XYZ file of C-alpha atoms in Angstrom:
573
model
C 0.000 0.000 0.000
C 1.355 3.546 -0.974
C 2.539 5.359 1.843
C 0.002 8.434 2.287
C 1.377 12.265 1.679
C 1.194 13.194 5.490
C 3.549 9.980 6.252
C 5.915 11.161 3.989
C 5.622 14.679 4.857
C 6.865 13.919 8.406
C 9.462 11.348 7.416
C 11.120 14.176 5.406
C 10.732 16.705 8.287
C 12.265 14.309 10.727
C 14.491 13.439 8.243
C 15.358 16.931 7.859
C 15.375 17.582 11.440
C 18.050 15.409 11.800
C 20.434 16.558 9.102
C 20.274 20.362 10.849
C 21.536 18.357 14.195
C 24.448 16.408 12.949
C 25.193 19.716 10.810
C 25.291 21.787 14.266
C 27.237 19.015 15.898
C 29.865 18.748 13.143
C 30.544 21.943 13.034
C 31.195 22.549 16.588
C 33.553 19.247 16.306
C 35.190 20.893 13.706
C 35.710 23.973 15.954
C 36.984 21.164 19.062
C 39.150 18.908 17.194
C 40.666 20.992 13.755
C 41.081 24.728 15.275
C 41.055 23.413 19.013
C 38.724 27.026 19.545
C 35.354 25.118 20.592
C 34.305 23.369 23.698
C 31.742 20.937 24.243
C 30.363 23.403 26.931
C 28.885 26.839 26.905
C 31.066 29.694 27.778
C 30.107 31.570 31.054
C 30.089 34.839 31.671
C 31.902 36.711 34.607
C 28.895 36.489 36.949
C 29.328 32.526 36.351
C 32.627 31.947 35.717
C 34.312 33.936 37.828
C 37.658 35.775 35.899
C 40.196 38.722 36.353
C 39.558 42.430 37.527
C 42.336 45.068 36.804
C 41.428 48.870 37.977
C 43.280 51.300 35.929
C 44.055 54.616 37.490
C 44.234 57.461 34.674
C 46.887 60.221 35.354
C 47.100 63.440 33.435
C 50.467 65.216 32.583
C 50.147 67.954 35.541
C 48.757 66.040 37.838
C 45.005 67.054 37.598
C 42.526 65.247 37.981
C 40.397 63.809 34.519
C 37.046 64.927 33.664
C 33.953 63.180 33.264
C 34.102 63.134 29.811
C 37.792 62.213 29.325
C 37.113 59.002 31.574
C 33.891 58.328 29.220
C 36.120 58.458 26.485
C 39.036 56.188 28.003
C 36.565 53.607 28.874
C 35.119 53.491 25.223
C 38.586 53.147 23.898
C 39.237 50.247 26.547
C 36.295 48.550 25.650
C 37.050 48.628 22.120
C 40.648 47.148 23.060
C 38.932 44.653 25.246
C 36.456 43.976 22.404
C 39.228 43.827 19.738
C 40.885 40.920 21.342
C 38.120 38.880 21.143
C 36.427 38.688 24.686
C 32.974 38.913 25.403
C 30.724 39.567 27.948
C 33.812 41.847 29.591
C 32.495 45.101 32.080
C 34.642 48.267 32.143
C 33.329 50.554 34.311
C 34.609 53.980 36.139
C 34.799 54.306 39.695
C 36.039 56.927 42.213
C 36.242 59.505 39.322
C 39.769 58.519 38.567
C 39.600 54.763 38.085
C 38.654 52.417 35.467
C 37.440 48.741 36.517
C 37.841 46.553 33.833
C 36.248 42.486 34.583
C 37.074 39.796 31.852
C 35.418 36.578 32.223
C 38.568 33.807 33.181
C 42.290 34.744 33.178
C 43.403 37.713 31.396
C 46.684 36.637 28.909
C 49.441 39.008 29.116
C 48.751 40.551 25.587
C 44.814 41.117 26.323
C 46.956 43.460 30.223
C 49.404 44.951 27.874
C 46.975 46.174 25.551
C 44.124 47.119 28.332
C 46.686 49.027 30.188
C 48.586 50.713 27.388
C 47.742 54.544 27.044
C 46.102 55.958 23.994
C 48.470 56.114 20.909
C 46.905 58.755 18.430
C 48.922 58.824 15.596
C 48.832 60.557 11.556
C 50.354 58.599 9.191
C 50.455 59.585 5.086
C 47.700 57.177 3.214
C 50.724 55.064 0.758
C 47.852 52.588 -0.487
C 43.801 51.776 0.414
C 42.517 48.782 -0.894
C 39.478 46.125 0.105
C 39.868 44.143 2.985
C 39.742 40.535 1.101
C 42.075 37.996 1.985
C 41.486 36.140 -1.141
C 41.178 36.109 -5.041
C 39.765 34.543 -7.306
C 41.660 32.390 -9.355
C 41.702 31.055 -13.174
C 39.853 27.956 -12.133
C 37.456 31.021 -10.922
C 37.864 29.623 -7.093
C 37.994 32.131 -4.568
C 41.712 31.517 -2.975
C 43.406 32.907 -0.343
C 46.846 35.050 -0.940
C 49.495 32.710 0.105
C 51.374 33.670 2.999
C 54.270 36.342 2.641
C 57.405 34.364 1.125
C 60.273 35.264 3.589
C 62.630 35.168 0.599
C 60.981 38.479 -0.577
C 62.842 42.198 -0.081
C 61.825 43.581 2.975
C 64.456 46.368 1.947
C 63.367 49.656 0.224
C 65.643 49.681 -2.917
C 65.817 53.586 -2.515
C 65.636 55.513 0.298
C 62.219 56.761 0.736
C 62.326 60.811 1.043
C 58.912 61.113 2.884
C 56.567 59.557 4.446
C 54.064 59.417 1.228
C 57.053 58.141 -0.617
C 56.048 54.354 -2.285
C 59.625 53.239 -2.060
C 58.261 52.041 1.255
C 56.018 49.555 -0.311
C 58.350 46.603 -1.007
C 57.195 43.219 -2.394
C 57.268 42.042 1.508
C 55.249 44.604 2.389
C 52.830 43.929 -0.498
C 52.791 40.510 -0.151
C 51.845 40.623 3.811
C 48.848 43.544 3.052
C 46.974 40.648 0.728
C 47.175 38.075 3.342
C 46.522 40.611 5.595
C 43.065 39.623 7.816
C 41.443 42.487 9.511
C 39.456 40.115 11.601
C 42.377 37.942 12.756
C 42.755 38.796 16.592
C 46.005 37.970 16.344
C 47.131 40.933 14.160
C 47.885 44.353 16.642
C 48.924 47.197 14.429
C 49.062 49.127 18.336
C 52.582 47.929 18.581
C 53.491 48.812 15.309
C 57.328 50.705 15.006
C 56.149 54.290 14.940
C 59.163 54.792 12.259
C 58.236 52.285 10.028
C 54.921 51.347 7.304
C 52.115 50.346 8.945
C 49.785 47.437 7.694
C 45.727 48.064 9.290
C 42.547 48.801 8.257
C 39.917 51.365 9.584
C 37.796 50.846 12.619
C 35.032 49.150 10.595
C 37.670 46.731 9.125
C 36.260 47.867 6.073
C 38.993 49.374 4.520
C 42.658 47.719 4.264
C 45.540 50.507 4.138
C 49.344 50.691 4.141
C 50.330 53.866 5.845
C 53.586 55.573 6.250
C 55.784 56.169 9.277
C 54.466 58.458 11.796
C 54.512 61.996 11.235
C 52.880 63.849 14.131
C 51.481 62.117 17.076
C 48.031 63.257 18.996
C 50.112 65.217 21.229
C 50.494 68.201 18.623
C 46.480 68.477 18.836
C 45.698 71.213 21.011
C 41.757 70.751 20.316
C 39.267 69.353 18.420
C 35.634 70.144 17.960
C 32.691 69.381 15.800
C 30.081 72.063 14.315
C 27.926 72.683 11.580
C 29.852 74.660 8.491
C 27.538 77.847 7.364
C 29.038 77.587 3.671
C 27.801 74.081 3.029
C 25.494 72.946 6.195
C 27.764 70.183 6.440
C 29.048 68.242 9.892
C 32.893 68.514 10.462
C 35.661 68.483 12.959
C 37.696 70.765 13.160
C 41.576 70.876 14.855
C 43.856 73.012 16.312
C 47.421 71.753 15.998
C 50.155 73.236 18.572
C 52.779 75.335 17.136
C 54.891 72.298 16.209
C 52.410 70.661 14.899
C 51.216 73.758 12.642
C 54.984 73.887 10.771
C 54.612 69.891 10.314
C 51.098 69.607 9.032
C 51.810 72.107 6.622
C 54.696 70.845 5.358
C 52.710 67.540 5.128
C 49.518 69.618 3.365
C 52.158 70.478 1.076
C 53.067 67.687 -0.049
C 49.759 65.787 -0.463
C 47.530 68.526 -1.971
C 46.976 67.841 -5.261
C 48.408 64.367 -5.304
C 46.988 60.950 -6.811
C 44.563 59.419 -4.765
C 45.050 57.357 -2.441
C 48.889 59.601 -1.967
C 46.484 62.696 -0.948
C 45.182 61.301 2.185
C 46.062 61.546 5.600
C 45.463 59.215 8.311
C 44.086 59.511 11.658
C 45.296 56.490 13.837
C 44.205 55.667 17.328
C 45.222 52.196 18.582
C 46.385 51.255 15.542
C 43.417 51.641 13.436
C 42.507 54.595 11.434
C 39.786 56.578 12.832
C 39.696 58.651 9.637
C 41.776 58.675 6.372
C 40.202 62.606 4.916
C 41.525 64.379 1.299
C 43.774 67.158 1.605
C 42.098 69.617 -0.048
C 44.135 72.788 0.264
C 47.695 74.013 1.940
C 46.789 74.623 5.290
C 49.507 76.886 7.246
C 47.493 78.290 10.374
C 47.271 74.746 12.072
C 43.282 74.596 11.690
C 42.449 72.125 9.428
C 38.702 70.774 9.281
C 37.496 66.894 8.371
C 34.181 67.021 6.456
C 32.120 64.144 4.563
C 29.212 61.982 5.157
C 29.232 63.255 8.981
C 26.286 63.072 11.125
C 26.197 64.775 14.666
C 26.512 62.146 16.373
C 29.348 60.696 14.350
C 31.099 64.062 14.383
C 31.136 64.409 17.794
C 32.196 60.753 18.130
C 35.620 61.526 15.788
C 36.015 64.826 17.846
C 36.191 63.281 21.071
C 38.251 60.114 19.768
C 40.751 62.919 18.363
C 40.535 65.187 21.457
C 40.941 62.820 24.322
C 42.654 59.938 22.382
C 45.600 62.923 21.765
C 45.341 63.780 25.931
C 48.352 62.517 27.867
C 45.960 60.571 29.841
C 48.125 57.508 30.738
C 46.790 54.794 33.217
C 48.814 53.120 36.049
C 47.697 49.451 37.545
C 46.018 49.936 40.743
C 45.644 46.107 41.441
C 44.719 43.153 39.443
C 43.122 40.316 40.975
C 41.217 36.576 40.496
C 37.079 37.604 40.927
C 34.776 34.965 42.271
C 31.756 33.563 40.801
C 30.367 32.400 43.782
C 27.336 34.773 44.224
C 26.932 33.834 40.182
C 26.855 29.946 40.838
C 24.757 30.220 43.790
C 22.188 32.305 41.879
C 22.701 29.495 39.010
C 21.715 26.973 41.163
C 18.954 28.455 42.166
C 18.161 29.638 38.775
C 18.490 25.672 37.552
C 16.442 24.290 40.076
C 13.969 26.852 39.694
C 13.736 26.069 36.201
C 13.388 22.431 36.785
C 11.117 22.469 39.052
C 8.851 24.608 36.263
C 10.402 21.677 33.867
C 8.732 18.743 36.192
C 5.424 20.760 36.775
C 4.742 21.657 33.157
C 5.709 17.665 32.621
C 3.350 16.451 35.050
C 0.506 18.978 33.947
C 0.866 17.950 30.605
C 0.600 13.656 31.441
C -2.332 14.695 33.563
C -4.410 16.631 31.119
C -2.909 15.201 27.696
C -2.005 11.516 29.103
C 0.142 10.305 26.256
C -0.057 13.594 24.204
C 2.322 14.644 27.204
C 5.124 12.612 26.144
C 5.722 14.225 23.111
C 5.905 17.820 24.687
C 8.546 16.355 26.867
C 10.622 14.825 23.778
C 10.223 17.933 21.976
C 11.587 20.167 25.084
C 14.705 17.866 25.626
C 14.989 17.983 21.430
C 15.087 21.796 21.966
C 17.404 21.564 25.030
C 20.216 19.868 22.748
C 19.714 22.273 19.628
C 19.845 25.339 21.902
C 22.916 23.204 24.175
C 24.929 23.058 20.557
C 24.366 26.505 19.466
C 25.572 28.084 22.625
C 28.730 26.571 21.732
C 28.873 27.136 18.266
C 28.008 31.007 19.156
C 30.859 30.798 22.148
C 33.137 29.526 19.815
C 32.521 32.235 16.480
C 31.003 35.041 18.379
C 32.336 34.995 21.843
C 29.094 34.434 23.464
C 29.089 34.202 27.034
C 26.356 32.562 28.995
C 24.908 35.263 32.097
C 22.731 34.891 34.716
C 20.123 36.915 32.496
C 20.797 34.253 29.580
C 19.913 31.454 32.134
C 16.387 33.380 32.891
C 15.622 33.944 29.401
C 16.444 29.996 29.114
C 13.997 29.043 31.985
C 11.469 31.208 30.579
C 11.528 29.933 27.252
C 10.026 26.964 28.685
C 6.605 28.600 29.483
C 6.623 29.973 26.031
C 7.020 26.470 24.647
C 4.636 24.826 26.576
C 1.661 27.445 25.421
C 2.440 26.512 22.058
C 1.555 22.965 22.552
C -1.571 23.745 24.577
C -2.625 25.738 21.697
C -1.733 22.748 18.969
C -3.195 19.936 21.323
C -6.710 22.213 21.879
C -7.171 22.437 18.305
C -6.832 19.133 17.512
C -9.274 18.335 20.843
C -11.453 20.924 18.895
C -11.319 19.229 15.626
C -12.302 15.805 17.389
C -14.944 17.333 19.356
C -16.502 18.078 15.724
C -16.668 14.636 14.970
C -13.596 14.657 12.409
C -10.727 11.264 12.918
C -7.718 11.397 14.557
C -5.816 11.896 11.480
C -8.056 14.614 10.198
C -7.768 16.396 13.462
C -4.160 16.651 13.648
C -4.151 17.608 10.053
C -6.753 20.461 10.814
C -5.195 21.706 13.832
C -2.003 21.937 13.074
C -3.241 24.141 9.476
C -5.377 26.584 12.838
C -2.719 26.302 15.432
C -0.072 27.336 13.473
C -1.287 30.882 12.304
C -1.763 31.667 16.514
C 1.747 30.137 17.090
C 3.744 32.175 14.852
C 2.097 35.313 15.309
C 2.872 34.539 19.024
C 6.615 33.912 18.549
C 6.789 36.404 15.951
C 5.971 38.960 18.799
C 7.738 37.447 21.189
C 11.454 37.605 19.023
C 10.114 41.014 17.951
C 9.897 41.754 21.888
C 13.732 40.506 22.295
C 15.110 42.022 19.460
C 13.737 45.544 21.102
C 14.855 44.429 24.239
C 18.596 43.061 23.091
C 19.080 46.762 21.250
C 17.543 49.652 23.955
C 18.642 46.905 26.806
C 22.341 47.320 28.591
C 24.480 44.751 28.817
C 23.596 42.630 31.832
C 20.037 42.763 29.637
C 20.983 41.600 26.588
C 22.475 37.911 27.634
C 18.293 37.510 28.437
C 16.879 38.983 25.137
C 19.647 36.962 23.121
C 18.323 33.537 24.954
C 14.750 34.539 24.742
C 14.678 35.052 21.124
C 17.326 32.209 19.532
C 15.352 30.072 22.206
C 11.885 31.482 20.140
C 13.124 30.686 17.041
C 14.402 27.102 17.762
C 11.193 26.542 19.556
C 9.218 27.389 16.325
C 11.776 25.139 13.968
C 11.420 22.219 16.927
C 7.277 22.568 16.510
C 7.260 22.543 12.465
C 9.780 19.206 11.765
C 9.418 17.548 15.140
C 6.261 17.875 17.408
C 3.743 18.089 14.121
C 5.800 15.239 12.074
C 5.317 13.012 15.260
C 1.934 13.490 15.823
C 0.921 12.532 12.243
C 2.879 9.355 12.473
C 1.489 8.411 16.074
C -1.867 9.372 14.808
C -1.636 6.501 12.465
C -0.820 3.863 15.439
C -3.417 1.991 16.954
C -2.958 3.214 20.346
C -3.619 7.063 19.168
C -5.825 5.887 16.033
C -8.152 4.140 17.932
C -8.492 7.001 20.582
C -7.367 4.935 23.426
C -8.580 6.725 27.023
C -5.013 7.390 27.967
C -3.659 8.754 24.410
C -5.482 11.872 25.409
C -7.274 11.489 21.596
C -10.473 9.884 23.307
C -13.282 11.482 21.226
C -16.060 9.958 24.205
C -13.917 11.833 27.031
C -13.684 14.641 25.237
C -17.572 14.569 24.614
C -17.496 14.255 20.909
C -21.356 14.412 19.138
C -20.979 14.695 15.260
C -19.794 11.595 13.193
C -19.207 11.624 10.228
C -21.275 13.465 7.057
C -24.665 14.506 9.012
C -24.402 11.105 11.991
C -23.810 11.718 15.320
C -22.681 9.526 17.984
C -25.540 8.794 20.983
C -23.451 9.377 24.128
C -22.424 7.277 26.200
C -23.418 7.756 30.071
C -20.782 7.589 32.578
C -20.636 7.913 35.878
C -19.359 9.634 38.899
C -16.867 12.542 37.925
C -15.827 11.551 34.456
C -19.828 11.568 33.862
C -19.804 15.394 34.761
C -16.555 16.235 32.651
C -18.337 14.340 29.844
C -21.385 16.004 30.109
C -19.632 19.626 30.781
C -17.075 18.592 27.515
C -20.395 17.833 25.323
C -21.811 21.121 26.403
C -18.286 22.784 24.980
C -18.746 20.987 21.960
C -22.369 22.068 21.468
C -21.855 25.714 22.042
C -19.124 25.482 19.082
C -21.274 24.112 16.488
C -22.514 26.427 14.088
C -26.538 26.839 13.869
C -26.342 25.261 10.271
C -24.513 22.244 12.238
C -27.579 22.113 14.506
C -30.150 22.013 12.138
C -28.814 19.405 9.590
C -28.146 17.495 13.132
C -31.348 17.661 14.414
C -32.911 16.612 10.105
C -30.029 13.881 10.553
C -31.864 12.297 13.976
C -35.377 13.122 12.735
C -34.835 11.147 9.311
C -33.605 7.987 11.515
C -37.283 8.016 13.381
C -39.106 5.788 11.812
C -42.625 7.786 10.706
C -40.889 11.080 11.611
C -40.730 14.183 9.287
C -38.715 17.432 10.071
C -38.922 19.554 7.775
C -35.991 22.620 7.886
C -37.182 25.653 8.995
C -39.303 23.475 11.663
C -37.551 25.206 14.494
């Protein structure tokens, strides 16, 4: 006998179901066993974990103490150094006006100290080449393939003495060679320590951008200010500087030199921390030591580059105050509590569901531990690419996930309880709930990632582990219900246990006080006794109310035409 299209329909999603598992599981063994950057356990965050604190104390060249907004600005650029290294989940804070607390989740390396404590290194460079960040080409068997690494064979060695610092005898085939295998992403690469007297291979903040710059030329130490303001001439955005009196004679010898030049020799790089803030034109000889960076500059943005120019060029240099191992035992007793919270919730929503759906309560707890090993796998897979740490918050938006995915089978199993309350088959009824449940359920989830999304963006950081859980949670729970929970039901509809509408597959069409069988039949009911009598009768009552007036009438013809002598006509009533 031909297998029917609903059998096939969940072999394939099961089927399907599967493949998307041993994809997620390969990959992370990939990331375990070939790059040895995985685990086969989430990574925690400092609140569960424990890790390293360092407080930084900033000191200013006479001695003052540092505003408000020159600490705002160090502890954007530390994050950013934190961030660049490729830790999550890290909290730098101020404290005491004149401190910086910086927390990493586990031990801090010595290159992630040296480059937290290292003061801000504003530097302009000359722009010698700009190019697009790609690591690879494509090839004549039109492959993408990466640049091969630099040969160490190549000259390293200007063949003439470069005159300047926008002089291209700097770029030798070494130098070329490493700026196409250069990878902006690579954590590894730290242009920071870059010789200030030699080329420099980065790319802008956005890693957008690849350059090769030229030796340093002034350093943020000849800007006396920088602000941003609205130009009258053009209503444009821009920053504008004020160089020292050292720094006036350079720059202008430098706007000089690159006014009127070939692009990309006209440019001139602004270079905090190794990466180039801004690379602007120079369009004019500028001799008074006030020159102004305009483009596609909002407010916001300007003031951004002002401040990064202003207080990245500050003497503001940071001592270590103390650096020591933090705890996580406040975090692990809150994650115990958190875990047996959440299985207690796990047990009662299990035991609701064998009470009121008997066997139908099985398959919410298969699909909830399905969903605990997809979501188990991805936090690693996101640990491993994205440095995803797992939080307290993450935990609770874990836990809750569970109510969320136990209304969507209450809604699924009701429909189908609906549909067999009409009088349609087992089969049917799965077949017809699922096509009414599934409109509620996604416009339910659909809110609910909409809600986390909102949440993960306006929220602050100890916020967003939650909002991240709650909606990759959502969405799994939505891809568990479409090619598990509804491909298993049509398969155990077609057993005999659920087919037949056994009392304790929770399909039992008398408990649930079906009338209408079949094309214009109904069932006589069956009398019971005791409690289950009343929950009948109360169930059929349900079932009546939902039938629709025409239902009635072609009901009450149906039972009028089986008296024998009887003749109801329509419209009798």
């Amino acid at each position: 006998m031909a297998t029917s299209t609903p059998v096939r329909h969940a072999w394939r999603a099961l089927t399907g179901l599967l493949a998307i598992t041993a994809l997620l599981f390969g990959i992370n063994a990939l990331g375990v066993y070939v790059f040895g950057q995985s685990s086969w356990t989430p990574a925690l965050a400092l609140d569960l974990q424990g890790g390293t604190q360092i407080v930084l104390e900033a000191q200013t060249e006479d001695g003052a103490d540092p505003s408000a907004e020159q600490m705002e600005q160090a502890v954007t650029i530390i994050r950013q150094r934190v961030d660049a290294s490729g830790v999550g989940e890290a909290e730098v804070t101020t404290q005491a006006g004149n401190q910086i607390v910086v927390q990493i989740p586990g031990q801090a390396d010595e290159e992630t100290r040296n480059r937290i404590e290292a003061s801000a290194q504003l530097q302009l460079r000359a722009v010698l080449f700009a190019g697009d960040p790609a690591t690879e080409f494509v090839g004549e068997d039109g492959n993408a393939t990466p640049y091969p690494t630099p040969d160490p064979s190549l000259q390293a060695t200007p063949t003439t003495s470069p005159t300047n610092g926008s002089d291209t005898a700097w770029i030798t085939p070494a130098l070329q060679a490493e700026f196409l295998a250069y990878d902006c992403s690579d954590p590894a690469n730290d242009p920071a320590s870059a010789p200030a007297d030699e080329p420099l291979i980065t790319c802008d903040a956005d890693r957008t951008v690849k350059y090769i710059l030229g030796p340093v030329e002034l350093d943020g130490s000849s800007i006396d200010d920088a602000t941003f303001g609205l130009q009258q001439q053009n209503g444009l955005w821009a920053v504008n500087l004020q160089f020292d009196g050292e720094g006036t004679g350079t720059f202008g010898e430098i706007s000089q030199r690159l006014y009127g030049a070939e692009p990309p020799l006209n440019q001139f790089a602004f270079v905090l921390d190794g990466y180039v803030l801004s690379a602007p034109s120079m369009n004019g000889v500028i001799t008074d030591g006030k020159p102004s960076i305009t483009g596609s500059f909002t407010q916001e943005t300007a003031k951004v580059l002002a401040d990064q120019l202003k207080y990245g060029a500050l003497p503001l240099s940071f001592t270590v105050e103390s650096s020591n191992s933090i705890s996580a035992t406040l975090g692990s007793q809150q994650l115990q509590i958190g875990l047996i919270a959440g299985l207690i919730g796990l047990a009662l929503v299990a035991l609701y569901s064998l009470i009121v759906y008997r066997a139908l309560g099985f398959i919410i707890i298969a699909s909830l531990a399905v969903m605990a090993v997809l979501t188990y796998i991805t936090l690693c897979i996101l640990a491993w690419r994205m440095g995803f740490r797992l939080s307290l918050a993450g935990v609770a938006g874990l836990i809750v996930t569970i109510g969320f995915t136990a209304d969507s089978f209450i809604v699924y199993f009701e429909r189908i309880r609906d549909e067999l309350r009409d009088g349609k088959s087992i089969t049917a009824a799965v077949e017809d709930g699922w096509g009414r449940a599934k409109r509620t359920i996604y416009i339910s989830k659909s809110i609910n990632i909409l809600a986390a999304v909102v949440l993960y963006i306006l929220a602050d950081s100890t916020v967003k582990g939650f909002a991240f859980t709650l909606g990759l949670t959502t969405a799994i729970d939505v891809l568990i219900f479409i090619l598990f929970t509804h491909p298993v039901l049509q398969l155990l509809a077609r057993t005999r246990f659920f087919g037949s509408g056994h009392p304790l597959s929770g399909l039992d069409p008398t408990a649930l006080g079906a009338v209408y069988r079949g094309r214009a039949q109904f069932r006589e009911p069956v009398p019971a006794a005791g409690a289950a009598g009343r929950r009948t009768v109360k169930a059929r009552g349900e079932a009546a109310r939902r039938q629709t007036i025409a239902e009635r009438k072609q009901a009450e013809l149906a039972a009028a035409d089986s008296r024998p002598g009887t003749t109801v006509k329509e419209g009798d009533d």
